[in-house]
Short mmCIF file of C-alpha atoms and ligand atoms in Angstrom, two decimals:
data_model
loop_
_atom_site.label_atom_id
_atom_site.label_comp_id
_atom_site.label_asym_id
_atom_site.label_seq_id
_atom_site.Cartn_x
_atom_site.Cartn_y
_atom_site.Cartn_z
CA UNK A 269 20.33 121.56 -0.22
CA UNK A 270 17.63 121.74 2.89
CA UNK A 271 19.54 119.86 5.21
CA UNK A 272 22.75 118.62 6.09
CA UNK A 273 22.81 115.45 8.01
CA UNK A 274 26.20 115.87 9.75
CA UNK A 275 25.14 113.44 13.37
CA UNK A 276 26.11 110.04 12.99
CA UNK A 277 27.06 108.08 10.50
CA UNK A 278 23.56 105.52 11.41
CA UNK A 279 21.35 108.09 8.94
CA UNK A 280 23.20 106.39 5.10
CA UNK A 281 20.30 104.50 3.69
CA UNK A 282 21.31 102.00 1.45
CA UNK A 283 21.32 103.06 -1.93
CA UNK A 284 20.78 101.96 -5.51
CA UNK A 285 23.14 99.88 -5.68
CA UNK A 286 22.80 98.29 -2.05
CA UNK A 287 18.60 97.70 -2.65
CA UNK A 288 19.81 95.05 -5.44
CA UNK A 289 22.03 93.49 -4.04
CA UNK A 290 19.44 92.86 -1.26
CA UNK A 291 16.80 91.76 -3.59
CA UNK A 292 19.14 89.61 -5.45
CA UNK A 293 19.95 87.66 -2.60
CA UNK A 294 20.24 83.45 -3.32
CA UNK A 295 19.02 82.28 1.03
CA UNK A 296 18.50 79.66 3.04
CA UNK A 297 17.71 79.65 6.73
CA UNK A 298 20.56 80.68 9.03
CA UNK A 299 19.91 78.96 12.06
CA UNK A 300 20.53 75.66 9.99
CA UNK A 301 24.11 77.05 8.40
CA UNK A 302 21.94 77.18 5.00
CA UNK A 303 22.24 80.65 3.90
CA UNK A 304 24.90 80.86 1.63
CA UNK A 305 25.06 85.15 1.57
CA UNK A 306 24.91 84.76 5.32
CA UNK A 307 27.95 81.61 5.13
CA UNK A 308 29.79 83.99 2.37
CA UNK A 309 29.60 87.74 4.39
CA UNK A 310 30.71 85.58 7.79
CA UNK A 311 33.30 84.15 5.19
CA UNK A 312 34.80 87.13 3.82
CA UNK A 313 33.97 88.78 7.69
CA UNK A 314 36.46 86.45 9.11
CA UNK A 315 39.23 86.17 7.05
CA UNK A 316 39.28 91.04 7.18
CA UNK A 317 38.86 91.25 10.26
CA UNK A 318 42.77 88.48 10.40
CA UNK A 319 39.73 85.66 13.34
CA UNK A 320 39.23 82.98 11.93
CA UNK A 321 35.39 82.64 11.76
CA UNK A 322 32.56 84.89 11.68
CA UNK A 323 28.36 85.20 13.76
CA UNK A 324 26.24 87.28 11.93
CA UNK A 325 24.39 89.12 14.16
CA UNK A 326 21.22 91.93 14.40
CA UNK A 327 23.52 94.83 16.18
CA UNK A 328 26.83 95.60 17.35
CA UNK A 329 25.71 95.90 20.45
CA UNK A 330 24.14 92.73 20.56
CA UNK A 331 28.26 91.45 19.16
CA UNK A 332 30.03 93.08 22.15
CA UNK A 333 27.89 91.10 24.31
CA UNK A 334 28.25 88.06 23.57
CA UNK A 335 31.60 88.20 22.60
CA UNK A 336 31.96 89.56 26.67
CA UNK A 337 29.93 86.33 28.15
CA UNK A 338 31.77 84.73 25.47
CA UNK A 339 35.02 85.50 27.45
CA UNK A 340 34.65 85.61 30.90
CA UNK A 341 32.95 84.40 33.74
CA UNK A 342 30.55 86.29 35.89
CA UNK A 343 32.00 88.20 38.99
CA UNK A 344 34.96 89.04 36.50
CA UNK A 345 36.23 92.15 36.20
CA UNK A 346 36.23 93.85 32.43
CA UNK A 347 38.37 97.24 32.24
CA UNK A 348 38.04 99.80 29.58
CA UNK A 349 37.56 103.56 28.92
CA UNK A 350 35.28 105.20 30.78
CA UNK A 351 33.64 106.96 28.03
CA UNK A 352 32.81 102.86 25.34
CA UNK A 353 30.33 102.23 24.16
CA UNK A 354 30.70 99.44 26.38
CA UNK A 355 31.01 101.61 29.45
CA UNK A 356 27.78 104.03 28.57
CA UNK A 357 25.32 103.31 25.71
CA UNK A 358 24.88 99.19 26.61
CA UNK A 359 22.51 100.41 29.68
CA UNK A 360 25.05 98.09 31.93
CA UNK A 361 24.71 95.29 29.19
CA UNK A 362 27.91 94.12 30.90
CA UNK A 363 27.54 93.47 34.67
CA UNK A 364 23.03 92.48 33.41
CA UNK A 365 24.61 89.92 31.03
CA UNK A 366 27.58 88.58 31.56
CA UNK A 367 26.74 89.88 35.88
CA UNK A 368 30.74 91.64 35.53
CA UNK A 369 32.61 94.32 37.57
CA UNK A 370 33.21 97.26 34.99
CA UNK A 371 35.65 99.13 35.87
CA UNK A 372 36.59 102.27 34.03
CA UNK A 373 40.66 103.90 32.93
CA UNK A 374 41.17 106.90 31.85
CA UNK A 375 41.60 107.93 28.90
CA UNK A 376 43.62 110.84 26.03
CA UNK A 377 42.46 110.43 22.54
CA UNK A 378 39.73 107.38 23.54
CA UNK A 379 43.64 105.53 24.70
CA UNK A 380 44.18 103.76 27.82
CA UNK A 381 48.42 102.13 27.85
CA UNK A 382 49.41 98.77 28.50
CA UNK A 383 50.94 99.63 31.31
CA UNK A 384 47.52 100.94 33.25
CA UNK A 385 46.37 98.20 32.72
CA UNK A 386 49.16 96.44 34.56
CA UNK A 387 48.75 98.94 37.42
CA UNK A 388 44.88 97.76 36.67
CA UNK A 389 44.86 94.49 37.67
CA UNK A 390 44.19 92.55 41.00
CA UNK A 391 46.17 90.63 42.60
CA UNK A 392 44.62 87.30 42.06
CA UNK A 393 46.38 85.67 45.45
CA UNK A 394 43.24 88.04 47.17
CA UNK A 395 40.10 86.77 47.86
CA UNK A 396 38.93 89.88 48.10
CA UNK A 397 39.27 90.69 44.95
CA UNK A 398 36.72 90.25 41.28
CA UNK A 399 39.18 88.40 39.21
CA UNK A 400 40.27 90.78 36.02
CA UNK A 401 40.17 88.90 32.49
CA UNK A 402 38.82 91.71 30.43
CA UNK A 403 40.30 94.44 28.34
CA UNK A 404 37.81 95.89 25.56
CA UNK A 405 39.47 98.56 22.95
CA UNK A 406 36.98 100.66 20.35
CA UNK A 407 38.66 101.71 17.56
CA UNK A 408 38.36 103.86 16.21
CA UNK A 409 37.15 105.37 19.98
CA UNK A 410 33.37 107.78 19.22
CA UNK A 411 34.03 109.66 21.80
CA UNK A 412 37.00 110.81 21.67
CA UNK A 413 36.58 111.98 17.99
CA UNK A 414 36.35 108.11 16.04
CA UNK A 415 40.83 108.79 17.76
CA UNK A 416 42.71 105.83 16.51
CA UNK A 417 45.09 103.18 18.32
CA UNK A 418 48.34 103.23 17.13
CA UNK A 419 49.02 99.05 16.14
CA UNK A 420 52.06 98.79 18.52
CA UNK A 421 49.85 100.35 21.13
CA UNK A 422 47.65 97.97 21.38
CA UNK A 423 50.39 94.64 19.94
CA UNK A 424 51.43 96.05 24.06
CA UNK A 425 48.47 95.58 25.36
CA UNK A 426 48.12 92.59 23.95
CA UNK A 427 51.84 91.22 25.16
CA UNK A 428 50.78 92.70 29.02
CA UNK A 429 46.87 90.56 28.15
CA UNK A 430 49.35 87.78 27.96
CA UNK A 431 51.65 87.97 30.37
CA UNK A 432 49.13 88.25 32.85
CA UNK A 433 45.87 85.90 31.30
CA UNK A 434 43.56 89.22 30.35
CA UNK A 435 41.82 88.51 27.22
CA UNK A 436 41.20 90.73 24.78
CA UNK A 437 38.20 92.78 22.60
CA UNK A 438 37.71 94.12 19.72
CA UNK A 439 34.64 96.38 20.10
CA UNK A 440 35.68 97.97 15.97
CA UNK A 441 32.50 99.04 15.33
CA UNK A 442 33.87 101.32 13.81
CA UNK A 443 36.98 99.55 12.71
CA UNK A 444 37.14 99.68 9.14
CA UNK A 445 37.25 103.66 9.41
CA UNK A 446 40.08 103.06 12.26
CA UNK A 447 41.68 100.69 9.46
CA UNK A 448 41.24 102.96 6.08
CA UNK A 449 42.35 106.36 8.61
CA UNK A 450 45.60 105.10 8.77
CA UNK A 451 46.01 102.42 5.81
CA UNK A 452 46.37 99.60 8.22
CA UNK A 453 45.33 96.46 7.31
CA UNK A 454 42.67 95.52 9.52
CA UNK A 455 43.62 92.65 9.67
CA UNK A 456 46.27 93.52 10.80
CA UNK A 457 44.81 94.98 14.19
CA UNK A 458 42.09 92.92 13.99
CA UNK A 459 44.44 89.80 15.18
CA UNK A 460 45.69 91.25 18.06
CA UNK A 461 42.44 90.00 19.28
CA UNK A 462 40.59 87.59 21.14
CA UNK A 463 37.69 89.05 19.60
CA UNK A 464 37.00 91.00 17.48
CA UNK A 465 33.74 93.50 17.04
CA UNK A 466 33.04 95.19 12.82
CA UNK A 467 29.40 97.28 12.46
CA UNK A 468 28.00 96.67 9.53
CA UNK A 469 24.63 100.00 9.91
CA UNK A 470 27.30 103.00 10.61
CA UNK A 471 30.15 103.46 7.37
CA UNK A 472 30.27 101.16 5.64
CA UNK A 473 26.04 101.78 5.24
CA UNK A 474 23.88 98.88 5.26
CA UNK A 475 20.33 98.75 7.30
CA UNK A 476 21.40 97.34 9.95
CA UNK A 477 24.14 93.91 10.97
CA UNK A 478 27.53 93.55 12.42
CA UNK A 479 29.63 90.07 13.22
CA UNK A 480 31.36 89.33 15.52
CA UNK A 481 34.35 87.51 15.17
CA UNK A 482 37.54 85.13 16.86
CA UNK A 483 38.52 81.64 16.59
CA UNK A 484 35.94 78.88 15.57
CA UNK A 485 36.25 76.79 18.55
CA UNK A 486 34.80 80.37 20.67
CA UNK A 487 32.30 81.09 17.75
CA UNK A 488 31.09 77.79 17.59
CA UNK A 489 29.42 79.72 21.66
CA UNK A 490 28.85 82.93 19.67
CA UNK A 491 26.43 80.59 18.36
CA UNK A 492 24.78 79.65 20.78
CA UNK A 493 24.78 82.89 22.77
CA UNK A 494 22.96 84.63 19.39
CA UNK A 495 20.22 82.00 20.09
CA UNK A 496 20.15 82.67 23.28
CA UNK A 497 19.66 85.98 23.20
CA UNK A 498 17.32 86.25 20.45
CA UNK A 499 19.39 87.18 17.64
CA UNK A 500 19.32 83.45 15.53
CA UNK A 501 16.99 84.52 12.79
CA UNK A 502 16.04 82.85 9.20
CA UNK A 503 16.43 83.81 5.68
CA UNK A 504 18.83 86.70 6.87
CA UNK A 505 20.49 86.70 3.49
CA UNK A 506 18.50 89.91 3.19
CA UNK A 507 20.30 91.63 5.05
CA UNK A 508 23.90 90.14 4.86
CA UNK A 509 23.55 90.54 1.12
CA UNK A 510 23.92 94.54 1.61
CA UNK A 511 26.64 93.25 4.13
CA UNK A 512 28.70 91.68 0.95
CA UNK A 513 27.96 94.86 -0.90
CA UNK A 514 29.00 97.05 0.97
CA UNK A 515 32.18 95.77 1.27
CA UNK A 516 32.85 95.76 -2.20
CA UNK A 517 31.68 98.59 -2.62
CA UNK A 518 31.91 100.91 0.70
CA UNK A 519 35.23 100.36 2.19
CA UNK A 520 36.75 102.13 -0.36
CA UNK A 521 34.86 105.40 -0.06
CA UNK A 522 35.38 104.67 3.45
CA UNK A 523 38.71 107.44 2.59
CA UNK A 524 35.94 109.87 0.90
CA UNK A 525 34.21 110.53 3.90
CA UNK A 526 37.78 111.17 5.51
CA UNK A 527 38.66 113.71 3.47
CA UNK A 528 35.18 115.19 3.45
CA UNK A 529 36.26 115.40 8.01
CA UNK A 530 39.27 116.47 7.37
CA UNK A 531 37.53 120.33 4.79
CA UNK A 532 34.21 120.33 7.11
CA UNK A 533 37.17 120.73 10.05
CA UNK A 534 39.52 123.08 8.47
CA UNK A 535 36.38 125.53 6.70
CA UNK A 536 35.16 125.03 9.70
CA UNK A 537 38.63 126.10 12.14
CA UNK A 538 38.97 129.24 8.78
CA UNK A 539 35.88 130.28 10.21
CA UNK A 540 37.75 131.04 13.62
CA UNK A 541 35.50 128.01 15.20
CA UNK A 542 36.78 125.94 17.82
CA UNK A 543 38.11 122.52 15.71
CA UNK A 544 41.68 120.95 16.55
CA UNK A 545 42.46 119.49 13.00
CA UNK A 546 44.63 116.61 14.57
CA UNK A 547 43.21 115.24 16.83
CA UNK A 548 40.50 114.47 13.21
CA UNK A 549 41.65 111.52 12.34
CA UNK A 550 38.61 109.90 10.44
CA UNK A 551 34.55 110.65 9.36
CA UNK A 552 34.41 112.70 13.34
CA UNK A 553 34.71 116.24 13.44
CA UNK A 554 34.42 117.71 16.64
CA UNK A 555 33.42 121.71 17.93
CA UNK A 556 33.51 123.15 20.76
CA UNK A 557 30.90 125.45 21.30
CA UNK A 558 32.89 126.95 25.28
CA UNK A 559 34.48 129.90 23.50
CA UNK A 560 31.30 131.25 22.15
CA UNK A 561 29.55 131.17 24.73
CA UNK A 562 26.92 129.01 23.95
CA UNK A 563 24.88 125.72 25.92
CA UNK A 564 25.48 122.46 24.28
CA UNK A 565 22.28 122.20 23.53
CA UNK A 566 21.69 126.23 21.49
CA UNK A 567 24.02 125.65 19.46
CA UNK A 568 22.41 122.43 18.14
CA UNK A 569 19.51 123.67 17.68
CA UNK A 570 19.80 126.49 16.27
CA UNK A 571 22.64 124.54 13.93
CA UNK A 572 19.46 122.72 12.78
CA UNK A 573 17.21 125.81 12.07
CA UNK A 574 19.93 126.96 9.29
CA UNK A 575 20.04 123.17 8.11
CA UNK A 576 22.98 121.61 9.52
CA UNK A 577 22.26 118.94 11.72
CA UNK A 578 24.84 117.78 14.65
CA UNK A 579 25.16 116.36 18.03
CA UNK A 580 25.52 115.89 21.60
CA UNK A 581 29.25 114.16 23.04
CA UNK A 582 30.08 113.16 26.35
CA UNK A 583 31.87 116.16 26.73
CA UNK A 584 30.41 119.21 28.44
CA UNK A 585 30.92 121.99 25.39
CA UNK A 586 31.79 119.57 22.41
CA UNK A 587 29.29 119.08 19.48
CA UNK A 588 29.89 116.28 16.71
CA UNK A 589 29.56 116.43 13.34
CA UNK A 590 30.11 112.63 11.04
CA UNK A 591 30.20 112.03 8.34
CA UNK A 592 29.00 109.08 6.38
CA UNK A 593 28.30 108.15 1.82
CA UNK A 594 24.87 110.47 2.37
CA UNK A 595 26.66 113.46 2.53
CA UNK A 596 27.79 114.71 -0.64
CA UNK A 597 31.19 117.73 -1.65
CA UNK A 598 27.44 120.23 -1.67
CA UNK A 599 26.28 119.08 1.88
CA UNK A 600 29.93 120.05 3.61
CA UNK A 601 30.08 123.74 1.57
CA UNK A 602 26.81 123.94 3.06
CA UNK A 603 27.54 123.41 6.22
CA UNK A 604 30.69 125.36 6.28
CA UNK A 605 29.30 128.68 5.36
CA UNK A 606 26.50 127.82 7.60
CA UNK A 607 27.51 126.09 10.44
CA UNK A 608 29.77 129.45 11.52
CA UNK A 609 26.81 131.92 10.61
CA UNK A 610 24.02 130.14 12.98
CA UNK A 611 26.04 129.91 15.77
CA UNK A 612 27.33 133.57 15.24
CA UNK A 613 24.27 134.73 14.64
CA UNK A 614 23.30 133.20 18.61
CA UNK A 615 25.80 134.66 20.98
C1 PLP B 925 26.85 101.95 17.06
C2 PLP B 925 28.38 101.53 17.75
C3 PLP B 925 27.57 100.06 18.35
C4 PLP B 925 26.68 99.61 18.84
O1 PLP B 925 26.49 99.49 17.65
P1 PLP B 925 24.58 99.10 16.57
O2 PLP B 925 24.98 98.35 15.62
O3 PLP B 925 23.72 99.94 16.38
O4 PLP B 925 24.32 98.33 18.11
C5 PLP B 925 28.77 99.54 18.94
N1 PLP B 925 30.13 100.51 19.17
C6 PLP B 925 30.98 101.64 19.23
C7 PLP B 925 32.14 102.10 19.58
C8 PLP B 925 29.44 101.83 18.19
O5 PLP B 925 29.99 103.67 17.35
#
């Protein structure tokens, strides 16, 4: 082992089996709905996430942006976790592409409550206020450390959305991690939402790809927006084949990623590093370097020098290690052994 890459689950490279599936893919013009592999992936993902239809896209960023555009009018207001991908990693896309006012909600473990949503909604009779239209949930929540939303909390937010005429979007880039981590079917989670985003290039191990899912009526509009946003492709079955392969072969392996994250967390914790074990629910481990008296970037550099790749978080003193398909049990052994040494040497 020379470098254990725990920076992100985007680091996965297609496996030999996936490359074979890509090579064998039947293809056609997806814009004409003639690519059988894209069609198959769309149908399977729709069923998987509890929605009527799904649309294949190059990225989950595009899936999120199309979802927001579908569900709102310019000048409407979007409520979400202030540290969500949508708010901090999509370049102000909700404002740029959909003309949305973005209002961050305070969160605990990446989650806000139904009551917070109710309190945040502006009175629609007040002609000074934007129309609060849209609520987005990120599950698992990245900034909080791969945390899972309990389904009953999602259902409570859905109820408030129905009552107050709000739409509910799921940034489920890591929905399958949430599903596997909580042993709740993805459809049981996804069915509460107006639209669902699923990313294929994170823990599912595809080189690229994502889907947005929703009602057939909304997905017809999503196909137009896909074209408008420049995401309509041609023989995209070449890539969709990786997605089909991942559904067949990689979903079940997420449980192994989660077990490795847990073992890493326990190993680091036992070595005296500041890891909160209860916070490890999926494939993320957050490490607080404050007790070491080290800055985040010094710690990242020290770990890198020893061959352990970790990444930054939005938290002022926390780093992130992420397990994925390309991280083995042996890699975890190394990271458990090397990280405490690397950090101790720099204190
Ligand atoms: C990675 C990620 C996205 C965007 O995915 P891309 O396919 O890289 O555009 C969206 N939301 C969350 C929570 C993510 O982690």
